[in-house]
Amino acid sequence: MWNEPRPRLRSVTVRYALLMGAITASLLLASGLLEMLFSYRDARQQISTLQTLQARAAAAEIEQYMATARTVLRSVSALPWGQPGFELEQRRAELQRLMVLLPAAIDLTVIGRQGQELLFISRTEPDRMGARKAVLKLPLNLSNLAAGEFGVGPTSFQGDAQPLVQLAQADAAPSGALTLLTLNLRFLGDVIARLRVGELGQIYLVDERNHLIAHPRATHVLRKLDLGQHDAIRSARQALSQASAMSAVDTVDIEGRPVTSTAVALAVPGWLLFVEQPSAEVLRPLSSALLRTAGLVAAGLALAVAASLLFARHMAGPIVRLRQATQGMARGDFAARVQQERHDELGQLAQDFNLMAAQLQSSYAGLEARIVERTRELAQARDAAERASAAKTRFLATASHDLRQPMHTIGLLATVLRAELRERRALKVAEKLQACVQLMEALFSSLLDISKLDAGGVRVVPQSFAVNELLERMVQAFEPQAQEKRLTLRVRSCKAMVHTDAALLERVLSNLVANALQYTQHGGVLVGCRRRGQLLALQVWDTGSGISSAQTDAIFEEFYRIDAAGSHRTGLGLGLSIVKRSVELMGHQLRLCSLPGRGSLFEVLLPCAAVEAAAVTQQSTADQLPGAFVLLIDDHEDNRLALEALCLKWGCHVVAVESAAAALSALQGHLRTPDLLLTDFHLGSGPDGLCAVQTLRDSLAEPLPALLITAEQDTGIQARAQALGVQVLHKPVGPQLLHGLANALLAAAARHRRDDGG
Ligand code: ADP
């Protein structure tokens, strides 16, 4: 949990400042943008209004000029022409006066009712009076004017020169004629050229056919431009057709420059007047307003960020101090406190933290004292346990040695006693005594073994040895028991060498074989080996009662027994737990396969040694003991006597002495050298049994087979015995086992002699 990667820390102050800054900046930006939008719209509105006003003023001037022309024309036409005193000659004089009043007038024509020219006055041609009889063709709107009506004709261009327009005024008299005035429209150009629109703005005029008829640049007019496709004109015509207001339009002028243009309609039907100004000039006040607003927004933003930072520092400061104090506490500084200056929730938090820290500090101090106290108590308890364990170990050592010794003697004596007795009842008692002694030996061995395992007193000394030796000893030890129960005990010989603790493995195998024989009523027991790669499976098969799968774990627990109907309670339920713990101690594996009612297989998986043993076939050994010369060394008199009696019973020739020195002197009086040496390990204050073996072998100059019988469990003894090739038996040793082993040693020696001789 503590090793989980921590997420990257982001400072509260920075977060706060960022958040506040972002909010304020967004608000400022939004308000700035809105402000700019509204300013833009207002400015556009103002520009539109201003341009409209300018256009109207210009239109008013043009209209004024046209109105003057009309007034003058009407004043002449209103006279009672045709009446006496108002002859054509007078009219000519009036018209000449009119020409003087209207400098833009080019010519004046009076047309009769039938359309014939009555009078013609021009600035460029000679006057004509009633000279032409031909009917003049007039534009439609002018040809049907009623008496006293005024009309404006379409514009036209005189050759490639100036644009012209014709104004017509019908006489007021019912039989009156029509006065036609041709005006040079250049005068309009002069009018609009005089009018100023901003610095670079200009005004121009188009007629009903969208022809440019007045422009400050006369050359544009002379080009007779049709501006029907021009954006500004199209939108103005559209507004006109929809009778809606004409507003400012962003477009390009005749020369392709971006402009803002506004139009107004003139009193002359179809004529439009445009005011246009370069966009840059129009937007100049707007862009400076926008710049101002942007500057204000930027300044506001900077202020907002600074204020947010200050505010965030103010808010996050106490949290940061709280964090530092918490980190201090995490490092074990329980005296860490937070300064508390505020009177708000953060101040309250700091106060609560300080309170909690004070409580933690005092609990920690109490805890430390308690830990010291508990540690002291635990140390005392550990010392007591160690003392108890030492006492237990001492007891075990004593019990192992001192109790095994008499137990061993009793066992041997009971066997001898049974052999000595002839009377039936006494024999029965002796048999029972012997059975009880055997049982007691077994129970006692189990108890001592488990206690020793408990106390950790068993040390594993691995060595390489031929597994067959172990198998042979199983036959020798358990054959009698198998025969007694009418069971077959078969051991399959094996060439393998294994590497493990020989004594512990023998204990394991003995327990398994003993159990197999005990829990099998019919059939038999098979002991053998199987190779499993680098491992060897040491197997004990039986055809006994089997074990149900529900109990395959429990049987390995201490003091657990299956109380099957009819079974005698002879064990303590320790055998398999000794097996399991010994196997674990050696680092091997134990497996069990069992079918209730069919039998069981217990197997131990152990490592093979590098070398293979010579094949040893199991042979049923003939009894070698009768007549054999057995040398017995034991300083303990009872033991010596019991062993001697046993060997005599087996038909051996026995020399029993208490030390190696005594043995050497006793052998002086014998012609034969001994066939077998049985010796105790402790031989009073003299050299021990293994030294005795060495001394005797040296003096006899023969590889005397020897068996060491000891109550010691010391692995050092085991190792020394191994080096000398001496078999070790641990007390109490049952007579059957002793018989079997002694027999095996004698047989092996006989084989060697035969082999050497052959
Ligand atoms: P004990 O033999 O002293 O009862 P063990 O620990 O050796 O104790 O065995 C525990 C139990 O396991 C025995 O009571 C017996 O019921 C059962 N058991 C052991 N070995 C065998 C076997 N080969 N076949 C059937 N049951 C067995």
CSV table of N, CA and C in Angstrom, one decimal, residues 17 22 34 47 65 79 114 127 174 187 219 331 376 385 422 475 477 552 576 585 612 721 738 755:
chain,number,residue,atom,x,y,z
A,17,ALA,N,-5.2,30.0,-8.0
A,17,ALA,CA,-4.9,31.1,-8.8
A,17,ALA,C,-5.3,30.9,-10.3
A,22,ALA,N,-8.7,32.2,-14.4
A,22,ALA,CA,-9.5,31.7,-15.6
A,22,ALA,C,-10.9,32.3,-15.6
A,34,LEU,N,-18.1,41.6,-25.8
A,34,LEU,CA,-19.5,42.2,-26.0
A,34,LEU,C,-19.4,43.7,-26.2
A,47,ILE,N,-22.2,55.4,-38.6
A,47,ILE,CA,-21.6,55.6,-39.9
A,47,ILE,C,-22.7,55.7,-40.9
A,65,TYR,N,-31.3,72.3,-57.4
A,65,TYR,CA,-30.9,72.8,-58.7
A,65,TYR,C,-32.0,72.4,-59.7
A,79,LEU,N,-47.2,81.8,-68.7
A,79,LEU,CA,-47.7,83.0,-69.4
A,79,LEU,C,-48.8,82.6,-70.4
A,114,GLN,N,-49.1,69.5,-82.1
A,114,GLN,CA,-49.0,68.3,-83.0
A,114,GLN,C,-47.5,67.8,-83.0
A,127,ASP,N,-30.7,80.3,-83.5
A,127,ASP,CA,-32.1,80.1,-83.1
A,127,ASP,C,-32.9,79.8,-84.4
A,174,PRO,N,-54.8,75.9,-72.2
A,174,PRO,CA,-55.3,74.6,-72.7
A,174,PRO,C,-54.8,74.2,-74.1
A,187,PHE,N,-23.1,69.7,-64.6
A,187,PHE,CA,-23.2,70.6,-63.4
A,187,PHE,C,-23.4,69.8,-62.1
A,219,THR,N,-14.0,61.6,-65.7
A,219,THR,CA,-13.6,60.5,-66.7
A,219,THR,C,-14.5,59.3,-66.5
A,331,ARG,N,6.6,12.0,9.5
A,331,ARG,CA,8.0,11.7,9.7
A,331,ARG,C,8.3,11.4,11.2
A,376,ARG,N,9.9,-5.7,27.4
A,376,ARG,CA,10.5,-6.3,28.6
A,376,ARG,C,9.8,-7.6,29.0
A,385,ALA,N,11.0,-19.2,28.3
A,385,ALA,CA,10.7,-20.3,27.3
A,385,ALA,C,12.1,-20.9,27.0
A,422,ARG,N,10.5,-73.4,30.9
A,422,ARG,CA,9.9,-74.6,30.3
A,422,ARG,C,8.4,-74.7,30.7
A,475,VAL,N,13.9,-56.2,5.8
A,475,VAL,CA,13.5,-57.6,5.8
A,475,VAL,C,13.9,-58.2,7.1
A,477,ALA,N,14.4,-56.9,10.0
A,477,ALA,CA,13.7,-56.4,11.1
A,477,ALA,C,12.3,-56.8,11.2
A,552,THR,N,-6.8,-38.5,4.8
A,552,THR,CA,-5.4,-38.6,4.4
A,552,THR,C,-4.6,-37.4,5.0
A,576,LEU,N,3.1,-41.6,12.0
A,576,LEU,CA,3.1,-40.8,10.7
A,576,LEU,C,3.5,-39.4,10.9
A,585,LEU,N,12.1,-32.4,7.4
A,585,LEU,CA,13.4,-32.0,7.9
A,585,LEU,C,14.5,-32.3,6.9
A,612,GLU,N,26.2,-45.4,-8.7
A,612,GLU,CA,25.3,-46.5,-8.5
A,612,GLU,C,25.9,-47.6,-7.7
A,721,ALA,N,31.1,-44.0,12.9
A,721,ALA,CA,30.8,-45.4,12.6
A,721,ALA,C,30.7,-45.6,11.1
A,738,LEU,N,18.2,-57.2,16.2
A,738,LEU,CA,19.6,-57.6,16.5
A,738,LEU,C,20.0,-58.9,15.8
A,755,ASP,N,34.3,-64.7,-1.9
A,755,ASP,CA,34.7,-64.0,-3.1
A,755,ASP,C,36.2,-63.9,-3.2
